[in-house]
Amino acid sequence: MNPTIPLVAFAAFLAGLVFHVLHWRLKRPAKTELALAADFLAFPAALLILAPALTPLLTPAEAASAYLLHFLISGAYIASFPAVQAQSPSLEILLLFGKTGGAGFAGLSREEILKSFDASSLVSCRIGDLMKSGLVSRSGGTFTLTSPGRFVALFFRVQRRLLGLAARGG
Amino acid sequence: MELQTKILIFVVLFPVFLFLFHIPLSRACRRVQPQALTILMLVLSLPLLLLFLSFALAGSGESLPRALSAAVYFAAACLGCEIVYFHLFNMGETARRVRILGEILRRGSMTEEEIGSAYSGEDIVSLRLDRLVGTGQLSLEHGRYRLRRKSLYLCALGLRLWAELLGLRRKKP
């Protein structure tokens, strides 16, 4: 395999990452998913389409291979991003121990851990996120699934059913 | 078939192989904590990936730099696939949004109060505490939780630092 292929893929990912950091620091985007797709997938795709024209180092097929690797690395970052953007309750629980732990630490009870969360906002903020993402719509006081929301819900229902897991996660 | 083509075909089909292997494994090992089982499966796939790469490289006749390049590409691509696979599985297992979507799908439409009854803040924290104990990150003795392993705790610290670098005002969970 042409050694330039993985190099170009990593360089494209790093360029996307730098662009992403600058983008988020300058103005946090309203639509996270679109912004991540633009920073990591669309912008480097445009560069890689131009790559064979700009340099004799890659053929079009090699540029496509480089984009596939870049796509997978970027996909790994994008899939991990929700844990960065919205505080994960699991990770916040763990961070409690960092704040309170130390020599002689007696541990935390369930009640002490629960007190550190605003229980009502744990669900309401995620309902808000679902509305912003267009997966849920609100009519009066009632929430229903949009077509994309229904697709996502069915995808995970089928996934869990095939894996023999309980219907409800969370 | 050229080495690059073999690698590309394998990488594109790898997530499908993972899922097809995950189905019987998950059904056979229902008593094992699902996230731990998924991670175990992904780690155990590494020797098989190495075997595939060895066979692919053995007959290719590639020079050392090109063979190393193929190995780096293959390793990075498969690692990317595994991370995406794990997160996609983990969303179904733990994500609040997916759970809420599932509740609304089941009932057709719900008010916020009905969603809160079916899936409360206390449920969310309790489920996670059980999961953290089940995966060995926390221990539970005499009704008190303690940090048992630092791996996920250090990940949490890293994510917080990254969020600060991005200038994110962290939303309350």
GROMACS .gro file of N, CA, C and O in nm, chain B residues 82-146:
model
  260
  252GLU      N    1  -1.406  -0.052   1.546
  252GLU     CA    2  -1.441  -0.107   1.677
  252GLU      C    3  -1.493   0.001   1.771
  252GLU      O    4  -1.588  -0.021   1.846
  253ILE      N    5  -1.432   0.119   1.766
  253ILE     CA    6  -1.477   0.229   1.853
  253ILE      C    7  -1.618   0.272   1.812
  253ILE      O    8  -1.707   0.291   1.897
  254VAL      N    9  -1.642   0.286   1.681
  254VAL     CA   10  -1.776   0.323   1.634
  254VAL      C   11  -1.877   0.215   1.673
  254VAL      O   12  -1.987   0.245   1.720
  255TYR      N   13  -1.840   0.089   1.656
  255TYR     CA   14  -1.929  -0.021   1.690
  255TYR      C   15  -1.965  -0.017   1.838
  255TYR      O   16  -2.082  -0.029   1.876
  256PHE      N   17  -1.863   0.002   1.922
  256PHE     CA   18  -1.889   0.004   2.066
  256PHE      C   19  -1.984   0.118   2.102
  256PHE      O   20  -2.079   0.100   2.180
  257HIS      N   21  -1.960   0.235   2.046
  257HIS     CA   22  -2.045   0.350   2.079
  257HIS      C   23  -2.189   0.329   2.029
  257HIS      O   24  -2.284   0.367   2.097
  258LEU      N   25  -2.202   0.267   1.912
  258LEU     CA   26  -2.336   0.241   1.859
  258LEU      C   27  -2.410   0.140   1.949
  258LEU      O   28  -2.529   0.157   1.980
  259PHE      N   29  -2.338   0.039   1.995
  259PHE     CA   30  -2.397  -0.056   2.089
  259PHE      C   31  -2.430   0.014   2.221
  259PHE      O   32  -2.540  -0.002   2.276
  260ASN      N   33  -2.334   0.093   2.270
  260ASN     CA   34  -2.348   0.158   2.400
  260ASN      C   35  -2.466   0.257   2.403
  260ASN      O   36  -2.531   0.274   2.505
  261MET      N   37  -2.493   0.318   2.288
  261MET     CA   38  -2.607   0.410   2.279
  261MET      C   39  -2.737   0.334   2.308
  261MET      O   40  -2.823   0.381   2.379
  262GLY      N   41  -2.750   0.217   2.249
  262GLY     CA   42  -2.869   0.137   2.271
  262GLY      C   43  -2.880   0.091   2.416
  262GLY      O   44  -2.989   0.074   2.470
  263GLU      N   45  -2.765   0.073   2.480
  263GLU     CA   46  -2.760   0.020   2.615
  263GLU      C   47  -2.780   0.129   2.720
  263GLU      O   48  -2.843   0.106   2.823
  264THR      N   49  -2.723   0.249   2.696
  264THR     CA   50  -2.716   0.349   2.804
  264THR      C   51  -2.773   0.486   2.771
  264THR      O   52  -2.795   0.565   2.862
  265ALA      N   53  -2.792   0.519   2.644
  265ALA     CA   54  -2.825   0.658   2.611
  265ALA      C   55  -2.965   0.696   2.656
  265ALA      O   56  -3.062   0.624   2.626
  266ARG      N   57  -2.975   0.810   2.723
  266ARG     CA   58  -3.104   0.858   2.769
  266ARG      C   59  -3.194   0.891   2.649
  266ARG      O   60  -3.314   0.862   2.652
  267ARG      N   61  -3.134   0.952   2.548
  267ARG     CA   62  -3.216   0.989   2.432
  267ARG      C   63  -3.278   0.867   2.366
  267ARG      O   64  -3.394   0.867   2.326
  268VAL      N   65  -3.199   0.760   2.353
  268VAL     CA   66  -3.250   0.638   2.289
  268VAL      C   67  -3.361   0.578   2.376
  268VAL      O   68  -3.463   0.530   2.324
  269ARG      N   69  -3.343   0.581   2.507
  269ARG     CA   70  -3.446   0.527   2.596
  269ARG      C   71  -3.575   0.607   2.583
  269ARG      O   72  -3.685   0.550   2.576
  270ILE      N   73  -3.563   0.741   2.578
  270ILE     CA   74  -3.681   0.826   2.565
  270ILE      C   75  -3.750   0.800   2.432
  270ILE      O   76  -3.873   0.787   2.425
  271LEU      N   77  -3.670   0.787   2.324
  271LEU     CA   78  -3.729   0.757   2.193
  271LEU      C   79  -3.805   0.623   2.199
  271LEU      O   80  -3.915   0.610   2.144
  272GLY      N   81  -3.745   0.526   2.266
  272GLY     CA   82  -3.808   0.394   2.278
  272GLY      C   83  -3.940   0.400   2.356
  272GLY      O   84  -4.037   0.334   2.320
  273GLU      N   85  -3.943   0.481   2.461
  273GLU     CA   86  -4.066   0.495   2.541
  273GLU      C   87  -4.176   0.558   2.456
  273GLU      O   88  -4.292   0.513   2.459
  274ILE      N   89  -4.140   0.662   2.381
  274ILE     CA   90  -4.242   0.730   2.298
  274ILE      C   91  -4.287   0.638   2.185
  274ILE      O   92  -4.406   0.633   2.150
  275LEU      N   93  -4.195   0.560   2.129
  275LEU     CA   94  -4.232   0.465   2.023
  275LEU      C   95  -4.333   0.363   2.075
  275LEU      O   96  -4.430   0.330   2.009
  276ARG      N   97  -4.310   0.318   2.198
  276ARG     CA   98  -4.396   0.217   2.259
  276ARG      C   99  -4.537   0.271   2.280
  276ARG      O  100  -4.635   0.201   2.259
  277ARG      N  101  -4.547   0.398   2.321
  277ARG     CA  102  -4.678   0.452   2.358
  277ARG      C  103  -4.741   0.542   2.253
  277ARG      O  104  -4.856   0.581   2.268
  278GLY      N  105  -4.666   0.579   2.152
  278GLY     CA  106  -4.721   0.663   2.047
  278GLY      C  107  -4.699   0.811   2.074
  278GLY      O  108  -4.647   0.884   1.990
  279SER      N  109  -4.738   0.858   2.191
  279SER     CA  110  -4.712   0.997   2.229
  279SER      C  111  -4.711   1.002   2.381
  279SER      O  112  -4.777   0.922   2.448
  280MET      N  113  -4.634   1.096   2.435
  280MET     CA  114  -4.623   1.107   2.580
  280MET      C  115  -4.606   1.254   2.620
  280MET      O  116  -4.545   1.331   2.545
  281THR      N  117  -4.656   1.286   2.738
  281THR     CA  118  -4.626   1.418   2.794
  281THR      C  119  -4.492   1.407   2.868
  281THR      O  120  -4.442   1.297   2.892
  282GLU      N  121  -4.439   1.523   2.908
  282GLU     CA  122  -4.311   1.520   2.980
  282GLU      C  123  -4.326   1.449   3.113
  282GLU      O  124  -4.236   1.376   3.157
  283GLU      N  125  -4.441   1.466   3.176
  283GLU     CA  126  -4.465   1.399   3.305
  283GLU      C  127  -4.468   1.247   3.288
  283GLU      O  128  -4.414   1.172   3.371
  284GLU      N  129  -4.531   1.202   3.180
  284GLU     CA  130  -4.538   1.057   3.154
  284GLU      C  131  -4.399   1.001   3.127
  284GLU      O  132  -4.365   0.892   3.173
  285ILE      N  133  -4.318   1.078   3.053
  285ILE     CA  134  -4.180   1.035   3.027
  285ILE      C  135  -4.105   1.027   3.159
  285ILE      O  136  -4.034   0.930   3.187
  286GLY      N  137  -4.123   1.130   3.244
  286GLY     CA  138  -4.056   1.132   3.374
  286GLY      C  139  -4.098   1.018   3.464
  286GLY      O  140  -4.019   0.968   3.544
  287SER      N  141  -4.224   0.974   3.451
  287SER     CA  142  -4.271   0.861   3.532
  287SER      C  143  -4.210   0.730   3.484
  287SER      O  144  -4.173   0.644   3.564
  288ALA      N  145  -4.204   0.716   3.350
  288ALA     CA  146  -4.151   0.591   3.293
  288ALA      C  147  -4.000   0.582   3.310
  288ALA      O  148  -3.943   0.473   3.317
  289TYR      N  149  -3.936   0.699   3.317
  289TYR     CA  150  -3.789   0.701   3.316
  289TYR      C  151  -3.746   0.824   3.394
  289TYR      O  152  -3.730   0.932   3.340
  290SER      N  153  -3.730   0.808   3.524
  290SER     CA  154  -3.704   0.924   3.611
  290SER      C  155  -3.555   0.948   3.628
  290SER      O  156  -3.471   0.863   3.595
  291GLY      N  157  -3.524   1.064   3.684
  291GLY     CA  158  -3.384   1.098   3.714
  291GLY      C  159  -3.323   0.997   3.809
  291GLY      O  160  -3.206   0.958   3.795
  292GLU      N  161  -3.403   0.950   3.905
  292GLU     CA  162  -3.353   0.851   4.000
  292GLU      C  163  -3.322   0.718   3.931
  292GLU      O  164  -3.220   0.653   3.960
  293ASP      N  165  -3.408   0.681   3.835
  293ASP     CA  166  -3.381   0.559   3.755
  293ASP      C  167  -3.248   0.573   3.684
  293ASP      O  168  -3.168   0.478   3.679
  294ILE      N  169  -3.227   0.691   3.626
  294ILE     CA  170  -3.106   0.714   3.547
  294ILE      C  171  -2.981   0.694   3.633
  294ILE      O  172  -2.887   0.624   3.595
  295VAL      N  173  -2.981   0.755   3.750
  295VAL     CA  174  -2.863   0.745   3.837
  295VAL      C  175  -2.849   0.602   3.891
  295VAL      O  176  -2.739   0.546   3.893
  296SER      N  177  -2.960   0.540   3.931
  296SER     CA  178  -2.954   0.404   3.987
  296SER      C  179  -2.901   0.304   3.885
  296SER      O  180  -2.817   0.220   3.917
  297LEU      N  181  -2.952   0.314   3.762
  297LEU     CA  182  -2.906   0.223   3.655
  297LEU      C  183  -2.755   0.235   3.637
  297LEU      O  184  -2.684   0.135   3.619
  298ARG      N  185  -2.709   0.360   3.640
  298ARG     CA  186  -2.567   0.383   3.615
  298ARG      C  187  -2.480   0.334   3.733
  298ARG      O  188  -2.371   0.281   3.713
  299LEU      N  189  -2.531   0.351   3.852
  299LEU     CA  190  -2.457   0.300   3.968
  299LEU      C  191  -2.445   0.147   3.959
  299LEU      O  192  -2.337   0.091   3.980
  300ASP      N  193  -2.555   0.083   3.922
  300ASP     CA  194  -2.553  -0.064   3.908
  300ASP      C  195  -2.454  -0.106   3.800
  300ASP      O  196  -2.380  -0.204   3.815
  301ARG      N  197  -2.455  -0.029   3.691
  301ARG     CA  198  -2.366  -0.061   3.580
  301ARG      C  199  -2.220  -0.039   3.618
  301ARG      O  200  -2.133  -0.119   3.584
  302LEU      N  201  -2.192   0.068   3.689
  302LEU     CA  202  -2.054   0.098   3.729
  302LEU      C  203  -2.003  -0.006   3.828
  302LEU      O  204  -1.885  -0.041   3.826
  303VAL      N  205  -2.091  -0.057   3.912
  303VAL     CA  206  -2.052  -0.166   4.003
  303VAL      C  207  -2.033  -0.295   3.922
  303VAL      O  208  -1.934  -0.366   3.940
  304GLY      N  209  -2.124  -0.318   3.827
  304GLY     CA  210  -2.116  -0.440   3.745
  304GLY      C  211  -1.991  -0.446   3.659
  304GLY      O  212  -1.938  -0.554   3.633
  305THR      N  213  -1.942  -0.331   3.616
  305THR     CA  214  -1.820  -0.330   3.533
  305THR      C  215  -1.694  -0.310   3.617
  305THR      O  216  -1.585  -0.295   3.563
  306GLY      N  217  -1.712  -0.308   3.750
  306GLY     CA  218  -1.595  -0.302   3.838
  306GLY      C  219  -1.535  -0.163   3.856
  306GLY      O  220  -1.428  -0.149   3.915
  307GLN      N  221  -1.602  -0.060   3.806
  307GLN     CA  222  -1.547   0.076   3.823
  307GLN      C  223  -1.569   0.126   3.966
  307GLN      O  224  -1.489   0.202   4.021
  308LEU      N  225  -1.682   0.084   4.026
  308LEU     CA  226  -1.712   0.120   4.165
  308LEU      C  227  -1.730  -0.009   4.245
  308LEU      O  228  -1.768  -0.113   4.191
  309SER      N  229  -1.707   0.002   4.375
  309SER     CA  230  -1.741  -0.109   4.464
  309SER      C  231  -1.853  -0.060   4.555
  309SER      O  232  -1.867   0.059   4.579
  310LEU      N  233  -1.933  -0.154   4.604
  310LEU     CA  234  -2.042  -0.120   4.695
  310LEU      C  235  -2.029  -0.207   4.819
  310LEU      O  236  -2.038  -0.330   4.809
  311GLU      N  237  -2.002  -0.142   4.930
  311GLU     CA  238  -1.988  -0.216   5.056
  311GLU      C  239  -2.063  -0.141   5.165
  311GLU      O  240  -2.041  -0.021   5.182
  312HIS      N  241  -2.148  -0.213   5.236
  312HIS     CA  242  -2.224  -0.155   5.347
  312HIS      C  243  -2.298  -0.029   5.303
  312HIS      O  244  -2.303   0.071   5.376
  313GLY      N  245  -2.351  -0.033   5.183
  313GLY     CA  246  -2.432   0.079   5.133
  313GLY      C  247  -2.353   0.199   5.086
  313GLY      O  248  -2.411   0.304   5.061
  314ARG      N  249  -2.222   0.185   5.077
  314ARG     CA  250  -2.140   0.299   5.035
  314ARG      C  251  -2.056   0.263   4.912
  314ARG      O  252  -1.999   0.153   4.904
  315TYR      N  253  -2.053   0.356   4.818
  315TYR     CA  254  -1.979   0.333   4.693
  315TYR      C  255  -1.839   0.394   4.705
  315TYR      O  256  -1.821   0.502   4.763
  316ARG      N  257  -1.744   0.320   4.648
  316ARG     CA  258  -1.607   0.371   4.641
  316ARG      C  259  -1.553   0.347   4.502
  316ARG      O  260  -1.595   0.254   4.433
   0.00000   0.00000   0.00000
